Amino acid sequence: MNLWQISEDTFNSTTLQAQETVYTNGNGYFCTRGAFEEGYPGASPATLLYGVFDTIPVGKEELANAPDWLPLKLFVNGERFRLDLGTVLEYRRTLDVQQGILSRHVRWESSSGIRLTISIERFASLADEHLGCIRYSVTADEQPETASNDKAGELDIVLWATLNTAVGNYDLMHWEPVDQGQEGKVLWLHTQTRHSSVQLVQSMSFTTEAPGFNHEVFASDFAPGIRLYGKLASGATITAEKLVVMYTSRDANDPLRCAVEQHTKLLHESGYDALLSRNIQEWLDYWRISDILIEGDDKAQQAIRYNIYQLRISTSTHDDRYSIAAKGLTGFGYRGHVFHDTEIFMLPYFTYTHPALARNLLLYRYHLLPGARAKAKRSGFEGAQYPWESTLDGNEATPVTIIHPESGEIIPVLNGTIELHITSSIALAVWKYWSVSGDDQFMRDYG
């Protein structure tokens, strides 16, 4: 049992979405659910960026599911690879929380009998928070006599990588296309949220050093991408690497220029192995002062490391305009709203291990003080009354009513008016942070 890894060696379609949550990979700037690159019926792919919200018809606003950077389709002799097609001969998926890497190994047989070994790894770089990377390897196994291939024993392989805008928060679409283009080997997609007008630029490259493979860039209204295609001999392997850089208007005035220039620089100065090495080193440095050791209970040891990993990927190192949501950045639950869970259950860990991150999380509450004071005044109180659910501006984000999931009846939600203890939770967190860190400057200016 590897106490740094969460693994599964069988695929169960009935737990697809739950496992997508478990295998979320991220870095504090963005998190991506553990959806498969090739897709699967009923999947719920999502990439959520820290603090990027859009308004919704019922309620206030929610984290907006960004255009999906994962899609990578594989075709062999015209047959599509997907786990519900053909036959899965071997399967293993592993999330290594020590190194921040999600990997998958699949041996697969197509409906016509072609056998492939597919190895995939991906990471959201902790060394460069704007960067997501995928390495995708396909090996042509020795083929059964019944397999469909040409006389030379070669297989026609197509790898099709895209940026897909046709994803939403369930059925609600938050992003609309602005523009797309290409500079050298870099394809880029510019979108914006429909109501909050946050600009997002995602740049993408998709390359291979395998001989004989062609490279083709194509435009699309909803999924621009790059296609690699060529012949693969029995026993041979093609390895392709997909790099994606993301910038928003929360980061820079010109996210397009930032994304394309950084991406071009990465292609010229760094290969995939170097990017992976930097990511691993950053994670190892983090764990040197973050690990908690438990003797005599391997499951508890594995679990606490997984939870520390989730805390880290849900927290920005520098952006104090947002905080850790109740579900982190793993999915759509609670719409990305922040509750007092952060100060009571999550922040103490950072207070003792990474006080700079704890300080950021408390500065988020400081920025919400005008809204909290306004709410207190409306409620007939002096001072500040923090919202039970908050997003970016300090106003109450708890819905006034919801539809009962069973009866369909519209029922009131009183939490926003009667859950008063959140204010004392925040005050307690500030006091504990100051007691541990001795940060007098913070207490003087923000406490």
Coordinates of C-alpha atoms in Angstrom, one line a residue:
M1 CA 0.0 0.0 0.0
N2 CA 1.5 3.3 -1.1
L3 CA 0.6 5.8 1.5
W4 CA 1.1 8.7 -1.0
Q5 CA -1.3 7.4 -3.6
I6 CA -5.0 6.9 -4.2
S7 CA -5.5 4.1 -6.7
E8 CA -8.2 1.9 -8.4
D9 CA -7.6 -1.1 -10.6
T10 CA -11.1 -1.6 -11.9
F11 CA -13.4 0.8 -13.7
N12 CA -17.0 1.0 -12.4
S13 CA -19.2 3.3 -14.5
T14 CA -21.8 3.5 -11.7
T15 CA -19.4 5.6 -9.6
L16 CA -18.1 7.6 -12.5
Q17 CA -18.9 11.1 -11.2
A18 CA -18.0 10.3 -7.6
Q19 CA -14.6 9.1 -8.8
E20 CA -14.1 12.2 -10.9
T21 CA -14.4 14.2 -7.7
V22 CA -11.9 11.9 -5.8
Y23 CA -9.3 12.2 -8.6
T24 CA -9.4 16.0 -8.9
N25 CA -6.0 17.4 -9.8
G26 CA -5.1 21.1 -9.3
N27 CA -2.7 23.7 -8.0
G28 CA -4.7 26.5 -6.3
Y29 CA -5.2 28.5 -9.4
F30 CA -7.3 25.9 -11.2
C31 CA -8.6 22.4 -10.4
T32 CA -9.8 19.8 -13.0
R33 CA -12.0 16.9 -12.1
G34 CA -10.8 13.4 -12.8
A35 CA -12.7 13.1 -16.0
F36 CA -11.2 11.0 -18.8
E37 CA -9.5 12.7 -21.7
E38 CA -11.3 10.6 -24.2
G39 CA -14.7 11.2 -22.6
Y40 CA -17.4 8.9 -21.3
P41 CA -21.2 9.0 -21.4
G42 CA -22.6 10.7 -18.4
A43 CA -19.3 12.2 -17.4
S44 CA -19.1 15.6 -15.6
P45 CA -15.8 17.2 -16.7
A46 CA -15.1 20.5 -15.0
T47 CA -12.2 23.0 -14.6
L48 CA -12.8 25.6 -12.0
L49 CA -10.6 28.7 -11.7
Y50 CA -10.0 30.3 -8.3
G51 CA -12.5 33.2 -7.8
V52 CA -14.0 33.1 -11.4
F53 CA -17.7 33.5 -10.9
D54 CA -20.7 34.2 -13.1
T55 CA -24.3 35.1 -12.2
I56 CA -27.1 32.5 -12.3
P57 CA -30.9 32.8 -12.8
V58 CA -31.8 31.4 -9.3
G59 CA -29.5 32.6 -6.6
K60 CA -26.5 34.9 -6.8
E61 CA -23.5 33.5 -8.7
E62 CA -21.4 30.4 -9.0
L63 CA -18.0 29.3 -10.0
A64 CA -18.1 29.1 -13.8
N65 CA -17.0 25.8 -15.4
A66 CA -14.2 26.8 -17.8
P67 CA -13.9 25.5 -21.4
D68 CA -12.5 21.9 -21.0
W69 CA -8.8 21.7 -21.6
L70 CA -8.7 17.9 -21.3
P71 CA -10.2 16.4 -24.5
L72 CA -7.9 14.1 -26.4
K73 CA -9.5 11.5 -28.6
L74 CA -7.8 8.5 -30.0
F75 CA -8.8 6.7 -33.2
V76 CA -7.2 3.5 -34.4
N77 CA -8.1 2.4 -37.9
G78 CA -11.2 4.6 -37.6
E79 CA -12.3 3.1 -34.3
R80 CA -12.6 5.4 -31.3
F81 CA -11.0 4.5 -28.0
R82 CA -13.3 4.9 -25.0
L83 CA -13.9 2.6 -22.0
D84 CA -17.5 1.9 -23.0
L85 CA -16.3 0.8 -26.5
G86 CA -14.4 -2.4 -27.2
T87 CA -13.0 -4.4 -24.3
V88 CA -10.9 -3.2 -21.3
L89 CA -8.2 -5.8 -20.7
E90 CA -6.3 -3.9 -17.9
Y91 CA -7.0 -0.7 -16.1
R92 CA -5.4 1.3 -13.3
R93 CA -5.7 4.9 -12.2
T94 CA -3.5 6.6 -9.6
L95 CA -3.4 10.0 -8.0
D96 CA 0.0 10.6 -6.5
V97 CA -0.5 13.4 -4.0
Q98 CA 3.2 13.6 -3.1
Q99 CA 4.0 14.7 -6.7
G100 CA 0.6 16.1 -7.8
I101 CA 0.3 13.7 -10.8
L102 CA -2.8 11.8 -12.0
S103 CA -2.0 8.8 -14.2
R104 CA -3.8 6.0 -16.0
H105 CA -2.8 2.8 -17.6
V106 CA -5.2 0.9 -19.9
R107 CA -4.8 -2.1 -22.1
W108 CA -7.7 -2.1 -24.6
E109 CA -9.0 -4.2 -27.5
S110 CA -11.2 -2.5 -30.1
S111 CA -14.3 -4.2 -31.5
S112 CA -12.3 -5.4 -34.5
G113 CA -9.7 -7.0 -32.2
I114 CA -6.9 -4.3 -32.3
R115 CA -5.0 -4.2 -29.0
L116 CA -3.4 -1.1 -27.6
T117 CA -1.6 -0.1 -24.4
I118 CA -2.4 3.5 -23.4
S119 CA -0.6 5.4 -20.7
I120 CA -1.7 8.9 -19.7
E121 CA -0.4 11.3 -17.1
R122 CA -1.4 14.8 -16.3
F123 CA -0.7 17.5 -13.8
A124 CA -1.7 21.1 -12.9
S125 CA 1.8 22.6 -12.3
L126 CA 2.5 23.7 -8.8
A127 CA 5.6 25.5 -10.1
D128 CA 3.6 27.5 -12.7
E129 CA 0.0 27.9 -11.7
H130 CA -1.2 28.8 -15.2
L131 CA 0.0 25.5 -16.7
G132 CA -1.7 22.2 -17.3
C133 CA 0.1 19.3 -19.0
I134 CA -0.9 15.9 -20.4
R135 CA 1.5 13.2 -21.7
Y136 CA -0.3 10.6 -23.8
S137 CA 1.4 7.4 -25.0
V138 CA -0.1 4.7 -27.3
T139 CA 1.7 1.4 -27.9
A140 CA 0.6 -1.0 -30.6
D141 CA 0.6 -4.4 -29.0
E142 CA 1.2 -7.6 -30.9
Q143 CA -2.1 -8.0 -32.8
P144 CA -4.2 -11.1 -32.9
E145 CA -4.6 -12.7 -36.3
T146 CA -8.2 -11.6 -36.4
A147 CA -7.3 -7.9 -35.9
S148 CA -8.0 -5.4 -38.7
N149 CA -4.8 -3.8 -40.0
D150 CA -3.0 -3.3 -43.3
K151 CA -0.6 -5.7 -44.9
A152 CA 2.5 -4.2 -43.3
G153 CA 1.0 -4.6 -39.9
E154 CA 0.8 -0.9 -39.4
L155 CA -2.1 0.9 -37.6
D156 CA -3.7 4.2 -38.7
I157 CA -3.5 6.4 -35.5
V158 CA -5.3 9.7 -35.0
L159 CA -4.9 11.8 -31.9
W160 CA -7.2 14.7 -31.7
A161 CA -6.7 17.4 -28.9
T162 CA -9.2 20.2 -28.4
L163 CA -10.3 23.0 -26.2
N164 CA -14.0 22.4 -25.7
T165 CA -16.4 25.3 -24.9
A166 CA -19.5 23.0 -24.9
V167 CA -19.4 22.3 -21.2
G168 CA -21.3 24.0 -18.4
N169 CA -22.4 23.8 -14.8
Y170 CA -24.8 21.0 -15.5
D171 CA -27.0 22.6 -18.2
L172 CA -26.1 26.2 -17.6
M173 CA -23.5 27.6 -20.0
H174 CA -21.4 30.4 -18.6
W175 CA -18.9 31.1 -21.3
E176 CA -19.2 32.6 -24.8
P177 CA -16.5 32.7 -27.5
V178 CA -14.8 35.9 -28.3
D179 CA -12.0 34.9 -30.7
Q180 CA -9.5 32.2 -31.5
G181 CA -6.3 32.1 -33.4
Q182 CA -2.8 30.6 -33.9
E183 CA 0.8 31.8 -33.4
G184 CA 3.4 29.3 -34.5
K185 CA 2.7 26.0 -32.8
V186 CA 0.4 27.7 -30.3
L187 CA -3.4 27.7 -30.8
W188 CA -5.4 30.0 -28.5
L189 CA -9.1 30.4 -27.5
H190 CA -10.5 33.6 -26.0
T191 CA -13.8 33.3 -24.1
Q192 CA -15.7 35.4 -21.5
T193 CA -18.3 34.8 -18.9
R194 CA -21.8 35.8 -20.1
H195 CA -22.7 38.1 -17.2
S196 CA -19.6 39.0 -15.1
S197 CA -17.5 39.5 -18.3
V198 CA -14.4 37.7 -17.0
Q199 CA -12.0 37.2 -19.9
L200 CA -10.2 33.8 -20.2
V201 CA -7.5 32.9 -22.7
Q202 CA -6.4 29.3 -23.0
S203 CA -3.4 28.6 -25.3
M204 CA -2.7 25.0 -26.4
S205 CA 0.1 23.1 -28.1
F206 CA 0.0 19.4 -29.0
T207 CA 3.3 17.9 -30.3
T208 CA 5.1 14.6 -30.8
E209 CA 8.6 13.5 -31.8
A210 CA 7.3 10.3 -33.3
P211 CA 8.5 10.0 -36.9
G212 CA 6.0 10.1 -39.7
F213 CA 3.2 11.8 -37.9
N214 CA 1.5 14.9 -39.4
H215 CA 0.4 18.0 -37.4
E216 CA -2.8 19.8 -38.4
V217 CA -4.5 22.8 -36.7
F218 CA -8.2 23.4 -37.2
A219 CA -10.7 26.0 -36.2
S220 CA -14.1 25.3 -34.7
D221 CA -17.0 27.2 -33.4
F222 CA -16.9 25.3 -30.1
A223 CA -13.8 23.1 -30.0
P224 CA -10.7 24.3 -31.9
G225 CA -7.8 21.9 -31.8
I226 CA -4.8 20.1 -33.2
R227 CA -4.7 16.7 -34.9
L228 CA -1.8 14.3 -35.1
Y229 CA -2.1 11.4 -37.5
G230 CA 0.2 8.7 -39.0
K231 CA 1.1 5.0 -39.0
L232 CA 2.1 3.0 -36.0
A233 CA 4.0 -0.3 -36.4
S234 CA 3.4 -3.3 -34.1
G235 CA 5.4 -2.8 -30.9
A236 CA 6.0 0.9 -31.6
T237 CA 4.9 3.8 -29.4
I238 CA 3.8 7.3 -30.1
T239 CA 4.0 9.8 -27.2
A240 CA 2.3 13.2 -27.6
E241 CA 2.3 16.1 -25.2
K242 CA -0.5 18.6 -24.7
L243 CA 0.3 21.8 -22.9
V244 CA -2.3 24.4 -21.9
V245 CA -1.7 27.9 -20.4
M246 CA -4.6 29.8 -18.9
Y247 CA -4.8 33.5 -18.0
T248 CA -7.9 35.6 -17.0
S249 CA -8.6 39.3 -16.8
R250 CA -8.3 38.8 -13.0
D251 CA -4.6 38.2 -13.6
A252 CA -3.6 40.7 -16.3
N253 CA -5.0 43.5 -18.5
D254 CA -4.0 41.5 -21.6
P255 CA -4.5 37.8 -20.8
L256 CA -4.1 36.8 -24.5
R257 CA -0.6 38.3 -24.7
C258 CA 0.3 36.7 -21.3
A259 CA -0.8 33.3 -22.3
V260 CA 0.7 33.2 -25.8
E261 CA 4.0 34.7 -24.8
Q262 CA 4.4 32.4 -21.8
H263 CA 3.4 29.3 -23.9
T264 CA 5.8 30.2 -26.7
K265 CA 8.6 30.6 -24.2
L266 CA 7.8 27.2 -22.6
L267 CA 8.0 25.5 -26.0
H268 CA 11.4 27.1 -26.7
E269 CA 13.0 26.7 -23.3
S270 CA 11.4 23.7 -21.6
G271 CA 10.4 20.2 -22.6
Y272 CA 7.7 18.2 -20.9
D273 CA 10.2 16.4 -18.7
A274 CA 11.6 19.7 -17.3
L275 CA 8.1 21.0 -16.6
L276 CA 7.2 17.7 -14.8
S277 CA 10.4 17.9 -12.8
R278 CA 9.7 21.4 -11.6
N279 CA 6.2 20.4 -10.6
I280 CA 7.4 17.4 -8.6
Q281 CA 10.1 19.5 -6.9
E282 CA 7.6 22.1 -5.9
W283 CA 5.3 19.5 -4.4
L284 CA 8.3 17.8 -2.5
D285 CA 9.2 21.2 -1.1
Y286 CA 5.7 21.7 0.0
W287 CA 5.4 18.4 1.7
R288 CA 8.7 18.9 3.7
I289 CA 6.8 21.2 6.0
S290 CA 3.3 20.0 5.4
D291 CA 3.2 16.3 6.1
I292 CA 1.5 14.9 9.2
L293 CA 2.7 11.4 10.3
I294 CA 0.4 8.9 11.9
E295 CA 1.8 5.7 13.3
G296 CA 0.0 2.3 13.3
D297 CA -2.9 3.2 10.9
D298 CA -2.0 3.2 7.2
K299 CA -5.5 4.2 6.1
A300 CA -5.5 7.2 8.3
Q301 CA -2.1 8.2 7.1
Q302 CA -3.2 7.9 3.5
A303 CA -6.4 9.8 4.2
I304 CA -4.8 12.7 6.0
R305 CA -2.3 13.2 3.1
Y306 CA -5.1 13.2 0.6
N307 CA -6.9 15.8 2.7
I308 CA -3.8 18.0 2.9
Y309 CA -3.4 17.7 -0.8
Q310 CA -7.0 18.8 -1.3
L311 CA -6.5 21.8 1.0
R312 CA -3.4 22.9 -1.0
I313 CA -5.0 22.6 -4.5
S314 CA -8.0 24.6 -3.2
T315 CA -5.9 27.5 -2.0
S316 CA -4.2 30.3 -3.9
T317 CA -0.7 31.4 -2.8
H318 CA -1.3 35.0 -3.6
D319 CA -4.9 35.8 -4.5
D320 CA -6.7 37.1 -1.3
R321 CA -9.9 38.0 -3.1
Y322 CA -11.4 34.5 -2.6
S323 CA -11.1 31.6 -0.2
I324 CA -11.7 27.9 0.1
A325 CA -15.2 26.9 -0.9
A326 CA -17.2 24.2 0.9
K327 CA -16.4 21.7 -1.9
G328 CA -13.1 23.3 -2.8
L329 CA -12.7 23.3 -6.6
T330 CA -13.8 19.7 -7.1
G331 CA -17.3 20.3 -8.5
F332 CA -20.5 22.3 -8.4
G333 CA -21.7 21.7 -4.9
Y334 CA -22.6 24.8 -3.0
R335 CA -21.8 26.7 -6.2
G336 CA -18.3 27.6 -5.0
H337 CA -19.6 29.6 -2.0
V338 CA -17.5 30.1 1.1
F339 CA -18.9 29.1 4.6
H340 CA -17.5 29.3 8.1
D341 CA -16.1 25.7 7.5
T342 CA -13.0 27.5 6.1
E343 CA -12.1 29.3 9.3
I344 CA -13.1 26.6 11.7
F345 CA -11.9 23.4 10.0
M346 CA -9.4 24.3 7.3
L347 CA -7.6 27.5 8.2
P348 CA -6.1 26.1 11.5
Y349 CA -3.9 23.7 9.4
F350 CA -2.5 26.6 7.4
T351 CA -2.0 28.7 10.5
Y352 CA 0.4 26.2 11.9
T353 CA 2.1 25.1 8.7
H354 CA 1.8 27.9 6.1
P355 CA 0.9 31.1 7.9
A356 CA 1.2 33.1 4.7
L357 CA -1.6 31.1 3.2
A358 CA -3.7 31.5 6.4
R359 CA -3.1 35.3 6.1
N360 CA -4.4 35.3 2.6
L361 CA -7.6 33.5 3.6
L362 CA -8.2 36.0 6.4
L363 CA -7.6 38.9 4.1
Y364 CA -10.5 37.6 2.0
R365 CA -12.7 38.2 5.0
Y366 CA -11.2 41.7 5.6
H367 CA -12.1 42.6 2.0
L368 CA -15.7 41.6 2.7
L369 CA -16.1 43.9 5.7
P370 CA -18.1 46.6 3.8
G371 CA -20.7 44.1 2.8
A372 CA -20.7 42.6 6.3
R373 CA -21.2 46.0 7.9
A374 CA -24.1 46.7 5.5
K375 CA -25.7 43.4 6.4
A376 CA -25.4 44.1 10.1
K377 CA -27.1 47.5 9.6
R378 CA -29.9 45.9 7.7
S379 CA -30.4 43.4 10.5
G380 CA -30.4 46.0 13.2
F381 CA -27.0 45.2 14.5
E382 CA -23.8 47.3 15.1
G383 CA -20.5 46.2 13.7
A384 CA -20.3 43.5 11.0
Q385 CA -22.5 40.5 10.2
Y386 CA -20.8 38.2 7.7
P387 CA -22.9 36.4 5.1
W388 CA -23.5 32.7 5.7
E389 CA -22.6 32.1 2.1
S390 CA -20.2 34.5 0.4
T391 CA -18.5 34.9 -3.0
L392 CA -16.5 38.0 -3.9
D393 CA -18.3 41.1 -2.7
G394 CA -19.5 40.4 0.9
N395 CA -23.2 40.3 0.1
E396 CA -25.3 37.4 1.3
A397 CA -25.1 34.6 -1.3
T398 CA -27.5 32.2 0.4
P399 CA -30.6 31.6 -1.8
V400 CA -33.8 33.0 -0.3
T401 CA -35.8 29.9 -1.5
I402 CA -35.1 26.5 -3.0
I403 CA -37.2 23.9 -4.8
H404 CA -37.6 20.8 -2.6
P405 CA -35.9 17.9 -4.5
E406 CA -38.7 15.5 -3.8
S407 CA -42.0 17.4 -3.5
G408 CA -41.1 20.3 -5.9
E409 CA -42.4 22.7 -3.3
I410 CA -40.7 26.1 -3.0
I411 CA -39.4 26.3 0.5
P412 CA -37.6 29.2 2.3
V413 CA -33.9 29.1 3.2
L414 CA -33.4 30.8 6.5
N415 CA -29.7 30.2 6.9
G416 CA -28.7 33.6 5.6
T417 CA -30.7 35.3 8.3
I418 CA -30.3 33.0 11.4
E419 CA -26.8 31.6 11.0
L420 CA -25.1 34.2 13.1
H421 CA -22.2 32.2 14.4
I422 CA -20.1 32.7 11.3
T423 CA -19.0 36.1 12.5
S424 CA -17.6 34.7 15.7
S425 CA -15.9 31.9 13.8
I426 CA -14.0 34.5 11.7
A427 CA -13.1 36.5 14.8
L428 CA -11.8 33.3 16.5
A429 CA -9.7 32.4 13.4
V430 CA -8.2 35.9 13.4
W431 CA -7.2 35.6 17.0
K432 CA -5.8 32.1 16.6
Y433 CA -3.7 33.2 13.6
W434 CA -2.3 36.1 15.5
S435 CA -1.6 34.0 18.6
V436 CA 0.4 31.5 16.6
S437 CA 2.1 33.8 14.0
G438 CA 2.7 36.9 16.1
D439 CA 1.8 38.9 13.0
D440 CA 1.2 42.2 14.7
Q441 CA 1.1 44.1 11.4
F442 CA -1.8 42.0 10.3
M443 CA -3.7 42.5 13.5
R444 CA -3.0 46.3 13.5
D445 CA -4.1 46.8 9.9
Y446 CA -6.7 44.1 9.3
G447 CA -7.6 42.3 12.6

